[in-house]
């Protein structure tokens, strides 16, 4: 029986699950190009974009969402902080997502395939919304009374005239792919790693949300909508069961030069802590140590609950060598030979019909 866990192991990645590199490079590059050109294709709907912006702003007030100006007010007290937020918005979005995919491809191929599919589906859904629902960001909406921090403090990735901006579509605020990709990066790394600190990856989408709202590039609803789309994509593309539940294995080299650890079995009468080199039937091989909690023997040798600590030595199914020593914890021995609460060191007896040799050689 193998114990199971839901977190990834530290074993080498399964290269059989890794897609061909050239194909994946072209596929991911196509995804980014589709994102850029798709946003530009939705450009030019100026009147509709401002009309939708007014509707979104009024809906947020009806839902009693906090005003975006409250977040921006935290930034306006410090020009260096505003500059840092603008830099984060302009430079982190693409590189962070690209590095995330590269690391998954190399170290967690199964997780990579799923994450790439989720990101592709999310981006396609976002581009569809950009075409169907052009939206001016809050920095352009007079009713919001917000500052365009990119233009005032810099740096910015947008031109001064949104309607004629050939570098980016400034009317593609709904939904926010900055937030959507950041959330996917965090969730993907949490699922693909086993560090106790992995939940700290959630700081990336939290900081991204603070930045996109504080710089007045997105509304709260832009983030809410993209998280809902991401949830649908994650539900549609699930990890294979083998990647979600992996057998628990102990690290460490084996006794015979193997790099794999031994599976951890469960025993009815106790527990066994084993490194590699355990032979079938529970017999310990030469050259390694084990701590075994044995069950009661039929002949009364050791009772259930006693603990044996074995030093390295040859221990075969027919007998053991003279170098084997046992330290027996408390527990009465059948026949009165062992008293409760006492401790003794026992040298092994030579099995009947066999002769033990010093050094473990037989």
CSV table of C-alpha atoms in Angstrom, one decimal, residues 33-258:
chain,number,residue,atom,x,y,z
A,33,UNK,CA,0.6,38.0,-30.9
A,34,UNK,CA,-3.2,37.2,-31.0
A,35,UNK,CA,-3.5,39.1,-27.8
A,36,UNK,CA,-1.7,42.2,-29.1
A,37,UNK,CA,-3.4,42.3,-32.5
A,38,UNK,CA,-6.8,41.3,-31.1
A,39,UNK,CA,-6.8,44.3,-28.8
A,40,UNK,CA,-5.9,46.6,-31.7
A,41,UNK,CA,-8.7,45.1,-33.8
A,42,UNK,CA,-11.2,46.2,-31.1
A,43,UNK,CA,-9.9,49.8,-31.3
A,44,UNK,CA,-11.9,52.8,-32.6
A,45,UNK,CA,-15.3,52.4,-30.9
A,46,UNK,CA,-14.8,55.6,-29.0
A,47,UNK,CA,-18.4,56.6,-28.3
A,48,UNK,CA,-19.5,53.1,-27.4
A,49,UNK,CA,-16.5,52.7,-25.1
A,50,UNK,CA,-17.4,55.9,-23.1
A,51,UNK,CA,-21.0,55.0,-23.0
A,52,UNK,CA,-20.1,51.6,-21.5
A,53,UNK,CA,-17.7,53.2,-19.1
A,54,UNK,CA,-20.6,55.3,-17.7
A,55,UNK,CA,-22.7,52.2,-17.3
A,56,UNK,CA,-20.0,50.3,-15.5
A,57,UNK,CA,-19.3,53.2,-13.2
A,58,UNK,CA,-23.0,53.5,-12.2
A,59,UNK,CA,-23.2,49.7,-11.7
A,60,UNK,CA,-20.3,49.8,-9.3
A,61,UNK,CA,-21.9,52.5,-7.3
A,62,UNK,CA,-25.2,50.6,-7.3
A,63,UNK,CA,-23.3,47.5,-6.0
A,64,UNK,CA,-21.7,49.7,-3.3
A,65,UNK,CA,-18.2,48.7,-4.5
A,66,UNK,CA,-15.4,51.0,-3.1
A,67,UNK,CA,-14.4,53.8,-5.3
A,68,UNK,CA,-11.3,53.5,-7.4
A,69,UNK,CA,-10.2,56.9,-6.2
A,70,UNK,CA,-9.7,55.6,-2.7
A,71,UNK,CA,-6.9,53.3,-4.0
A,72,UNK,CA,-5.4,56.0,-6.1
A,73,UNK,CA,-5.3,58.3,-3.2
A,74,UNK,CA,-2.9,56.0,-1.5
A,75,UNK,CA,-0.5,56.4,-4.4
A,76,UNK,CA,-0.8,60.1,-4.9
A,77,UNK,CA,0.9,60.9,-1.6
A,78,UNK,CA,4.2,59.6,-2.9
A,79,UNK,CA,5.5,60.3,-6.5
A,80,UNK,CA,8.1,57.5,-6.2
A,81,UNK,CA,5.3,55.0,-5.3
A,82,UNK,CA,3.3,56.2,-8.3
A,83,UNK,CA,6.3,55.8,-10.6
A,84,UNK,CA,6.9,52.2,-9.2
A,85,UNK,CA,3.2,51.3,-9.8
A,86,UNK,CA,3.4,52.6,-13.4
A,87,UNK,CA,6.6,50.6,-13.9
A,88,UNK,CA,5.0,47.5,-12.5
A,89,UNK,CA,2.0,47.9,-14.8
A,90,UNK,CA,4.1,48.4,-17.9
A,91,UNK,CA,6.9,45.8,-17.3
A,92,UNK,CA,5.7,42.8,-15.2
A,93,UNK,CA,2.6,41.6,-17.0
A,94,UNK,CA,4.2,39.8,-20.0
A,95,UNK,CA,7.6,38.7,-18.5
A,96,UNK,CA,6.0,37.2,-15.4
A,97,UNK,CA,3.6,35.1,-17.5
A,98,UNK,CA,6.3,34.1,-19.9
A,99,UNK,CA,8.7,33.0,-17.2
A,100,UNK,CA,5.9,31.1,-15.5
A,101,UNK,CA,5.2,29.1,-18.7
A,102,UNK,CA,9.0,28.4,-19.3
A,103,UNK,CA,9.5,27.1,-15.7
A,104,UNK,CA,6.4,24.9,-15.9
A,105,UNK,CA,7.5,23.5,-19.3
A,106,UNK,CA,10.9,22.5,-17.9
A,107,UNK,CA,10.0,21.4,-14.4
A,108,UNK,CA,6.3,20.5,-14.4
A,109,UNK,CA,5.3,19.5,-18.0
A,110,UNK,CA,1.9,18.2,-17.0
A,111,UNK,CA,1.0,21.4,-15.2
A,112,UNK,CA,2.4,23.4,-18.1
A,113,UNK,CA,0.0,21.8,-20.6
A,114,UNK,CA,-3.0,22.6,-18.4
A,115,UNK,CA,-1.8,26.2,-17.7
A,116,UNK,CA,-1.2,26.9,-21.3
A,117,UNK,CA,-4.6,25.7,-22.2
A,118,UNK,CA,-6.3,27.8,-19.5
A,119,UNK,CA,-4.4,30.9,-20.5
A,120,UNK,CA,-5.3,30.4,-24.1
A,121,UNK,CA,-9.0,30.0,-23.3
A,122,UNK,CA,-9.0,32.9,-20.9
A,123,UNK,CA,-7.3,35.2,-23.5
A,124,UNK,CA,-9.7,34.2,-26.2
A,125,UNK,CA,-12.7,34.9,-24.0
A,126,UNK,CA,-11.2,38.3,-23.0
A,127,UNK,CA,-10.6,39.3,-26.6
A,128,UNK,CA,-14.2,38.4,-27.5
A,129,UNK,CA,-15.4,40.7,-24.7
A,130,UNK,CA,-13.0,43.4,-25.9
A,131,UNK,CA,-14.7,43.2,-29.3
A,132,UNK,CA,-18.3,43.0,-28.0
A,133,UNK,CA,-18.0,45.4,-25.1
A,134,UNK,CA,-15.4,48.2,-25.7
A,135,UNK,CA,-14.8,50.1,-22.5
A,136,UNK,CA,-12.9,53.3,-21.7
A,137,UNK,CA,-10.7,52.9,-18.5
A,138,UNK,CA,-11.6,55.0,-15.5
A,139,UNK,CA,-8.7,57.4,-16.1
A,140,UNK,CA,-10.6,58.7,-19.2
A,141,UNK,CA,-14.0,59.0,-17.5
A,142,UNK,CA,-14.7,62.6,-16.3
A,143,UNK,CA,-17.2,61.4,-13.7
A,144,UNK,CA,-14.5,59.3,-12.0
A,145,UNK,CA,-12.3,62.3,-11.4
A,146,UNK,CA,-9.1,60.2,-11.5
A,147,UNK,CA,-5.6,61.0,-12.6
A,148,UNK,CA,-3.9,59.4,-15.6
A,149,UNK,CA,-0.8,58.5,-13.6
A,150,UNK,CA,1.0,57.1,-16.6
A,151,UNK,CA,0.8,60.3,-18.5
A,152,UNK,CA,1.4,62.6,-15.5
A,153,UNK,CA,4.2,60.7,-13.7
A,154,UNK,CA,5.3,58.0,-16.2
A,155,UNK,CA,6.3,55.6,-17.5
A,156,UNK,CA,3.3,54.7,-19.7
A,157,UNK,CA,2.7,52.2,-22.6
A,158,UNK,CA,-0.1,54.2,-24.0
A,159,UNK,CA,-0.2,57.2,-26.4
A,160,UNK,CA,-1.6,60.6,-25.5
A,161,UNK,CA,-4.5,60.3,-27.9
A,162,UNK,CA,-6.4,57.0,-27.3
A,163,UNK,CA,-8.4,57.1,-30.5
A,164,UNK,CA,-5.3,57.2,-32.7
A,165,UNK,CA,-3.0,55.0,-30.5
A,166,UNK,CA,-1.5,52.4,-32.9
A,167,UNK,CA,0.6,50.7,-30.1
A,168,UNK,CA,-2.3,49.5,-27.9
A,169,UNK,CA,-6.1,49.5,-27.7
A,170,UNK,CA,-6.9,51.7,-24.7
A,171,UNK,CA,-10.6,50.8,-24.9
A,172,UNK,CA,-10.1,47.2,-23.9
A,173,UNK,CA,-10.5,47.5,-20.1
A,174,UNK,CA,-13.1,44.8,-19.7
A,175,UNK,CA,-11.9,42.3,-18.6
A,176,UNK,CA,-8.5,42.9,-17.1
A,177,UNK,CA,-6.0,40.4,-18.4
A,178,UNK,CA,-3.4,41.9,-16.2
A,179,UNK,CA,-5.3,40.5,-13.2
A,180,UNK,CA,-6.4,37.3,-15.0
A,181,UNK,CA,-2.9,36.2,-16.0
A,182,UNK,CA,-1.5,37.2,-12.5
A,183,UNK,CA,-4.1,35.0,-10.8
A,184,UNK,CA,-3.3,32.1,-13.1
A,185,UNK,CA,0.4,32.5,-12.5
A,186,UNK,CA,-0.2,32.3,-8.7
A,187,UNK,CA,-2.6,29.4,-8.8
A,188,UNK,CA,-0.4,27.5,-11.2
A,189,UNK,CA,2.7,27.9,-9.0
A,190,UNK,CA,0.7,26.9,-5.9
A,191,UNK,CA,-0.5,23.7,-7.6
A,192,UNK,CA,3.0,22.9,-9.1
A,193,UNK,CA,5.1,23.4,-6.0
A,194,UNK,CA,5.2,22.0,-2.5
A,195,UNK,CA,6.9,24.8,-0.5
A,196,UNK,CA,5.1,25.7,2.7
A,197,UNK,CA,5.5,29.4,1.5
A,198,UNK,CA,3.8,28.8,-1.8
A,199,UNK,CA,0.7,30.7,-0.8
A,200,UNK,CA,2.8,33.8,-1.0
A,201,UNK,CA,2.4,33.6,-4.8
A,202,UNK,CA,-1.0,35.2,-4.2
A,203,UNK,CA,0.8,38.5,-3.5
A,204,UNK,CA,1.4,38.8,-7.2
A,205,UNK,CA,-2.3,39.1,-8.2
A,206,UNK,CA,-3.0,41.1,-5.1
A,207,UNK,CA,-0.3,43.6,-6.0
A,208,UNK,CA,-1.4,43.6,-9.6
A,209,UNK,CA,-5.0,44.4,-8.6
A,210,UNK,CA,-3.8,47.3,-6.5
A,211,UNK,CA,-1.7,48.6,-9.3
A,212,UNK,CA,-4.3,48.4,-12.1
A,213,UNK,CA,-6.9,50.1,-10.0
A,214,UNK,CA,-4.6,52.7,-8.4
A,215,UNK,CA,-3.3,53.8,-11.8
A,216,UNK,CA,-6.9,54.1,-13.0
A,217,UNK,CA,-6.4,51.6,-15.8
A,218,UNK,CA,-9.2,49.3,-14.7
A,219,UNK,CA,-12.4,49.2,-12.7
A,220,UNK,CA,-13.1,46.7,-9.9
A,221,UNK,CA,-15.6,45.0,-12.2
A,222,UNK,CA,-12.9,44.3,-14.8
A,223,UNK,CA,-11.1,42.1,-12.2
A,224,UNK,CA,-14.3,40.4,-11.0
A,225,UNK,CA,-15.3,39.5,-14.6
A,226,UNK,CA,-11.8,38.0,-15.4
A,227,UNK,CA,-11.7,36.0,-12.3
A,228,UNK,CA,-15.1,34.5,-13.2
A,229,UNK,CA,-13.8,33.6,-16.7
A,230,UNK,CA,-10.7,32.1,-15.2
A,231,UNK,CA,-12.8,29.9,-12.9
A,232,UNK,CA,-14.7,28.5,-15.9
A,233,UNK,CA,-11.5,27.8,-17.7
A,234,UNK,CA,-9.9,26.1,-14.7
A,235,UNK,CA,-13.0,23.9,-14.4
A,236,UNK,CA,-12.9,23.0,-18.1
A,237,UNK,CA,-9.2,22.1,-18.1
A,238,UNK,CA,-8.4,19.9,-15.1
A,239,UNK,CA,-5.2,18.2,-14.2
A,240,UNK,CA,-4.9,14.5,-14.8
A,241,UNK,CA,-5.6,12.4,-11.7
A,242,UNK,CA,-2.0,11.2,-11.7
A,243,UNK,CA,-0.7,14.8,-11.4
A,244,UNK,CA,-3.2,15.7,-8.6
A,245,UNK,CA,-2.4,12.6,-6.5
A,246,UNK,CA,1.2,11.3,-6.5
A,247,UNK,CA,2.6,8.4,-4.4
A,248,UNK,CA,4.6,9.6,-1.4
A,249,UNK,CA,8.2,8.5,-1.6
A,250,UNK,CA,11.1,9.2,0.7
A,251,UNK,CA,14.2,10.8,-0.8
A,252,UNK,CA,17.7,9.4,-0.5
A,253,UNK,CA,19.9,7.1,-2.5
A,254,UNK,CA,19.3,3.4,-2.3
A,255,UNK,CA,21.6,0.8,-0.8
A,256,UNK,CA,22.5,-0.5,-4.2
A,257,UNK,CA,23.2,2.9,-5.9
A,258,UNK,CA,19.6,3.6,-6.8
